[in-house]
Coordinates of C-alpha atoms in Angstrom, one line a residue:
M1 CA 43.3 130.2 133.8
A2 CA 42.8 132.8 131.1
D3 CA 40.1 131.8 128.7
G4 CA 40.1 128.2 130.1
C5 CA 43.5 127.0 128.9
S6 CA 44.5 123.6 130.3
A7 CA 47.6 121.5 130.1
G8 CA 47.9 117.7 130.5
I9 CA 50.3 114.9 130.1
F10 CA 49.9 112.0 127.7
L11 CA 51.8 109.0 129.2
S12 CA 53.4 106.7 126.7
H13 CA 53.3 103.7 129.2
Q14 CA 55.0 101.8 126.5
R15 CA 58.2 99.7 127.2
D16 CA 60.6 97.4 125.5
P17 CA 59.1 93.8 125.9
G18 CA 62.2 92.7 127.8
K19 CA 61.9 95.4 130.5
D20 CA 60.5 94.4 133.8
P21 CA 56.8 95.6 133.6
R22 CA 56.8 96.4 137.3
V23 CA 59.7 98.8 136.9
A24 CA 58.0 100.5 134.0
L25 CA 54.8 100.8 136.0
D26 CA 56.6 102.4 138.9
E27 CA 58.3 104.9 136.5
Q28 CA 55.1 105.9 135.0
L29 CA 53.4 106.4 138.4
T30 CA 56.4 108.6 139.3
L31 CA 55.5 110.8 136.3
V32 CA 51.8 110.8 137.3
R33 CA 52.7 112.0 140.8
A34 CA 55.0 114.7 139.4
T35 CA 52.4 116.0 137.0
R36 CA 49.8 116.1 139.8
D37 CA 52.2 118.0 142.2
L38 CA 53.2 120.4 139.4
G39 CA 49.6 121.4 138.8
Y40 CA 48.8 119.8 135.5
D41 CA 45.1 119.5 134.6
S42 CA 44.9 116.1 133.0
V43 CA 46.6 112.8 132.4
F44 CA 45.8 110.5 129.4
A45 CA 46.9 107.1 128.2
G46 CA 46.3 105.2 124.9
Q47 CA 45.4 101.7 123.7
H48 CA 46.8 99.2 121.2
H49 CA 46.5 95.5 121.0
L50 CA 49.4 93.2 119.9
A51 CA 51.9 96.0 119.9
E52 CA 54.6 93.7 118.6
S53 CA 57.8 95.7 119.2
L54 CA 56.5 97.5 122.3
A55 CA 54.4 96.4 125.3
H56 CA 52.1 98.2 127.6
I57 CA 49.2 97.7 130.0
Q58 CA 45.7 97.9 128.6
P59 CA 44.1 101.2 129.6
L60 CA 41.3 100.1 132.0
P61 CA 43.6 98.6 134.6
W62 CA 46.2 101.2 134.0
L63 CA 43.9 104.2 134.2
A64 CA 42.2 102.8 137.3
R65 CA 45.6 102.4 139.0
L66 CA 46.8 105.9 138.1
T67 CA 43.5 107.4 139.2
A68 CA 44.6 106.7 142.8
E69 CA 47.6 109.0 142.2
A70 CA 46.0 111.6 140.0
G71 CA 44.4 113.9 142.6
D72 CA 42.1 116.4 140.9
M73 CA 43.4 115.8 137.4
R74 CA 41.1 114.7 134.6
V75 CA 41.7 111.1 133.5
G76 CA 41.4 110.4 129.8
I77 CA 41.6 107.5 127.4
G78 CA 43.1 108.6 124.2
I79 CA 42.0 106.6 122.5
H80 CA 39.7 103.6 123.0
L81 CA 39.5 101.5 119.8
L82 CA 35.7 101.5 119.9
A83 CA 35.0 99.4 116.7
L84 CA 37.0 96.5 118.1
H85 CA 35.0 96.2 121.3
N86 CA 31.4 95.4 122.3
P87 CA 29.5 98.6 123.0
V88 CA 27.8 97.3 126.2
D89 CA 31.1 96.1 127.6
T90 CA 32.6 99.5 126.7
A91 CA 29.8 101.5 128.2
E92 CA 29.7 99.6 131.5
N93 CA 33.5 99.5 131.9
Y94 CA 34.1 103.2 131.2
A95 CA 31.1 104.2 133.3
G96 CA 32.8 102.3 136.1
L97 CA 36.1 104.1 135.4
D98 CA 34.3 107.5 135.5
I99 CA 32.9 106.6 139.0
V100 CA 36.4 105.5 140.2
C101 CA 38.0 108.8 139.1
G102 CA 35.2 110.9 140.6
G103 CA 33.4 111.9 137.4
R104 CA 36.5 113.3 135.8
L105 CA 36.7 110.9 132.8
T106 CA 37.3 112.1 129.3
F107 CA 36.3 109.4 126.8
G108 CA 38.5 109.5 123.7
V109 CA 37.6 107.2 120.8
G110 CA 39.0 106.4 117.4
L111 CA 38.8 104.0 114.5
G112 CA 42.3 102.8 114.6
Y113 CA 44.4 101.8 111.6
R114 CA 46.2 98.5 112.3
D115 CA 44.9 95.5 110.4
V116 CA 46.5 93.1 112.9
E117 CA 44.2 94.5 115.6
Y118 CA 41.1 94.1 113.4
D119 CA 42.1 90.7 112.3
A120 CA 42.6 89.6 115.9
F121 CA 39.0 90.6 116.7
G122 CA 37.7 88.9 113.5
I123 CA 36.6 92.2 111.9
G124 CA 37.1 92.9 108.2
R125 CA 38.1 96.1 106.7
E126 CA 34.7 96.7 105.2
G127 CA 32.1 98.0 107.6
R128 CA 34.6 99.4 110.2
V129 CA 33.1 102.9 110.1
R130 CA 29.5 101.7 110.5
R131 CA 30.6 99.5 113.4
F132 CA 32.4 102.4 115.0
E133 CA 29.4 104.8 114.6
E134 CA 26.9 102.3 115.8
N135 CA 29.0 101.4 118.9
L136 CA 29.3 105.1 119.7
R137 CA 25.5 105.5 119.4
I138 CA 24.9 102.6 121.7
V139 CA 27.4 103.8 124.3
E140 CA 26.0 107.3 124.4
A141 CA 22.4 106.0 124.7
L142 CA 23.3 103.6 127.5
W143 CA 25.1 106.4 129.4
A144 CA 22.0 108.6 129.0
G145 CA 19.7 105.9 130.5
E146 CA 17.7 105.6 127.3
E147 CA 15.9 102.5 126.0
V148 CA 18.4 101.1 123.5
H149 CA 17.6 98.9 120.5
A150 CA 20.1 97.3 118.2
D151 CA 19.9 94.5 115.7
L152 CA 23.5 94.2 114.5
P153 CA 25.7 91.1 113.8
W154 CA 27.9 91.9 116.8
C155 CA 25.3 93.3 119.2
R156 CA 21.6 92.7 119.7
L157 CA 19.6 94.8 122.2
D158 CA 15.9 94.8 122.6
G159 CA 14.9 97.9 124.6
V160 CA 17.5 97.5 127.3
R161 CA 18.5 100.3 129.8
A162 CA 21.8 100.6 131.6
T163 CA 21.8 100.6 135.4
M164 CA 25.6 101.2 135.4
R165 CA 26.0 104.7 134.2
P166 CA 28.7 107.4 134.6
V167 CA 28.6 110.2 137.2
G168 CA 27.8 112.6 134.3
K169 CA 28.3 112.4 130.6
P170 CA 32.0 112.1 130.0
P171 CA 33.2 114.4 127.2
I172 CA 33.7 112.5 124.0
W173 CA 36.9 113.4 122.1
M174 CA 37.4 111.7 118.7
A175 CA 40.8 111.2 117.2
A176 CA 41.1 111.7 113.4
N177 CA 43.9 111.7 110.9
S178 CA 42.3 111.8 107.5
D179 CA 40.0 114.5 106.2
K180 CA 37.0 112.1 106.3
A181 CA 37.7 111.2 109.9
V182 CA 37.9 114.9 110.8
R183 CA 34.5 115.4 109.3
R184 CA 33.2 112.4 111.3
A185 CA 34.6 113.9 114.5
A186 CA 32.9 117.2 113.8
R187 CA 29.5 115.4 113.4
L188 CA 29.6 112.8 116.1
S189 CA 31.8 113.9 119.0
D190 CA 32.1 116.8 121.4
T191 CA 35.5 117.7 119.8
W192 CA 38.4 116.6 117.7
M193 CA 41.3 115.2 119.6
I194 CA 44.1 116.6 117.3
N195 CA 46.8 114.0 116.8
P196 CA 50.5 114.5 117.3
H197 CA 51.5 112.9 114.0
A198 CA 50.4 115.6 111.5
T199 CA 52.4 118.7 110.8
A200 CA 51.0 122.0 112.0
T201 CA 50.3 123.0 108.4
T202 CA 48.1 120.0 107.9
V203 CA 46.2 120.5 111.2
R204 CA 45.5 124.2 110.4
R205 CA 43.9 123.1 107.1
Q206 CA 41.9 120.4 108.8
L207 CA 40.7 122.8 111.5
E208 CA 38.8 124.6 108.7
I209 CA 37.2 121.4 107.6
F210 CA 36.3 120.5 111.2
N211 CA 34.7 123.9 111.9
E212 CA 32.8 124.0 108.6
E213 CA 31.5 120.4 109.0
R214 CA 30.4 121.1 112.6
A215 CA 28.5 124.2 111.5
G216 CA 26.9 122.3 108.6
A217 CA 25.7 119.6 111.1
G218 CA 24.2 122.3 113.3
R219 CA 26.3 121.4 116.3
G220 CA 27.8 124.8 116.9
P221 CA 31.4 125.5 117.8
A222 CA 33.2 123.0 119.9
T223 CA 33.5 124.1 123.5
E224 CA 36.9 122.6 123.9
L225 CA 39.8 122.0 121.4
P226 CA 42.5 119.6 122.6
L227 CA 45.9 119.3 120.8
M228 CA 48.4 116.5 121.5
R229 CA 52.0 117.2 120.7
E230 CA 55.3 115.3 121.0
I231 CA 57.3 117.7 123.2
F232 CA 60.6 117.8 125.1
C233 CA 61.9 120.8 127.0
A234 CA 65.5 121.2 128.2
P235 CA 67.7 124.2 129.1
T236 CA 69.3 124.2 125.7
R237 CA 68.0 123.1 122.3
E238 CA 70.9 120.8 121.7
K239 CA 70.3 119.0 125.0
A240 CA 66.6 118.6 124.2
V241 CA 67.4 117.0 120.8
E242 CA 70.1 114.8 122.4
L243 CA 67.7 113.5 125.0
A244 CA 64.6 113.2 123.0
G245 CA 65.7 112.6 119.4
P246 CA 66.6 108.9 119.5
H247 CA 63.5 107.9 121.3
L248 CA 61.2 109.9 119.1
A249 CA 62.9 108.6 116.0
R250 CA 62.4 105.1 117.2
K251 CA 58.7 105.8 118.1
Y252 CA 58.0 107.0 114.6
A253 CA 59.8 104.1 113.0
V254 CA 57.4 101.9 114.9
Y255 CA 54.5 104.0 113.7
A256 CA 55.8 103.5 110.1
D257 CA 56.0 99.7 110.7
W258 CA 52.4 99.8 112.0
G259 CA 51.2 101.8 109.0
Q260 CA 50.2 105.0 110.9
D261 CA 51.5 107.2 108.1
K262 CA 49.3 105.4 105.6
V263 CA 46.2 107.1 107.1
M264 CA 47.7 110.5 107.1
P265 CA 46.6 113.1 104.5
D266 CA 48.8 114.8 102.0
K267 CA 50.9 111.7 101.5
E268 CA 53.0 112.3 104.6
S269 CA 55.6 109.6 105.5
F270 CA 57.4 108.7 108.7
R271 CA 60.2 107.0 106.9
V272 CA 62.4 110.0 106.7
A273 CA 65.4 111.4 108.6
Y274 CA 64.7 112.8 112.1
D275 CA 65.3 116.4 111.0
E276 CA 62.7 116.2 108.3
L277 CA 60.3 114.2 110.5
S278 CA 60.5 116.8 113.3
D279 CA 60.0 119.9 111.2
D280 CA 56.6 121.5 111.8
R281 CA 55.6 118.4 113.9
F282 CA 57.7 118.0 117.1
V283 CA 58.2 120.6 119.8
I284 CA 61.8 120.1 121.0
G285 CA 63.9 122.7 122.6
T286 CA 64.2 125.4 125.3
P287 CA 61.1 126.9 127.1
D288 CA 61.2 129.8 124.6
D289 CA 61.3 127.3 121.7
C290 CA 58.4 125.5 123.1
L291 CA 56.3 128.6 123.6
E292 CA 57.2 129.8 120.1
A293 CA 55.7 126.6 118.7
L294 CA 52.7 126.3 121.0
L295 CA 51.4 129.9 121.3
P296 CA 50.2 130.0 117.7
W297 CA 47.8 127.1 118.5
R298 CA 46.1 129.3 121.0
E299 CA 45.3 131.7 118.2
L300 CA 43.6 128.8 116.4
G301 CA 41.4 128.0 119.3
V302 CA 43.4 125.2 121.1
D303 CA 42.6 125.3 124.8
H304 CA 43.8 122.0 126.1
F305 CA 47.4 121.0 125.4
L306 CA 48.4 117.3 125.9
F307 CA 52.1 116.9 126.1
R308 CA 53.7 113.5 125.4
T309 CA 57.3 113.9 126.7
D310 CA 58.3 110.3 127.3
W311 CA 58.6 107.4 124.9
A312 CA 59.8 103.8 125.2
G313 CA 63.4 103.9 126.4
T314 CA 63.3 107.4 127.8
P315 CA 65.0 107.5 131.2
V316 CA 62.4 108.6 133.8
A317 CA 64.8 111.3 135.1
D318 CA 64.9 112.9 131.6
A319 CA 61.1 112.8 131.3
L320 CA 60.8 114.3 134.8
G321 CA 63.1 117.1 133.9
S322 CA 61.0 118.0 130.8
V323 CA 57.7 117.7 132.7
E324 CA 59.1 120.1 135.4
L325 CA 60.5 122.7 133.0
L326 CA 57.3 122.7 131.0
A327 CA 55.3 123.2 134.2
K328 CA 57.4 126.1 135.5
E329 CA 58.2 128.0 132.3
V330 CA 55.8 127.0 129.5
V331 CA 52.4 126.1 131.0
P332 CA 52.0 129.4 132.9
A333 CA 52.5 131.4 129.7
L334 CA 50.0 129.3 127.9
R335 CA 47.5 129.7 130.7
A336 CA 48.1 133.5 130.6
S337 CA 47.5 133.7 126.9
V338 CA 44.1 134.5 125.5
K339 CA 42.5 132.2 122.9
G340 CA 42.1 133.8 119.5
N341 CA 44.5 136.7 120.2

């Protein structure tokens, strides 16, 4: 791969609550096998609690199951809602997952944004960032085999050491929407996991913040820069919009209901018409359209593309068509491109 460019799939694994979960699982595993056989580099899944209008398996059982089908692909959580969970439980569980997937885990973390999730875990709005940062510190120290101390309301450790540790240190990717969160990702993680929700214009501006903050913290340039995008590829632009548009529009209506756009910078809103929502945000069209939208990210340093090309309600055959077309006509060109040129 020229200059180390990778391509992966972010599986929605979300379904309508009324759909048979076993059917949904089989469909998602079909996508995993297809991405494996088509030569993708990674497969990721996310996390939410009390998803209300959607339902999905929690990431630990789901990622452990798909690992059996993933071959040599990296397996990633994107993202674990770290502030909601006990750091010892998190460290041991994801160390176990890293072993199950042969040391190929990527550990994505984020603060989250839904009050219903924080309320469910009895956590108030104040102190969320401190809880997140302390939990990350504890997880990393446990993974490193260090003696760990903590005297926190939610976790007390007196010189403990973990005997359950990952194969190596899983890369830590941090999701971030706001400028403050981007700065936090620069200081505390291996890299920023660039979200699919913001426009390209916003992300370009925030990349400058990320790089400046990282340099100021003395961390040096990130060795990897992942970008997640909503994408659908079809033989014609009209067909791509026809197949993907309704499901994407519904997905972002749910995001608006959940308050995702409230944590976006520049007063972005998801409660707009699809054409306005998709502009400078979604990658929907022919292989040439997709390359035109993605290649500029290589110039900005992106070297790991994560494609989400299925959403709740998307027929698996449609998602498979997009996955295959991307693999055959888009990914090779991305891999042949040179970062920064």
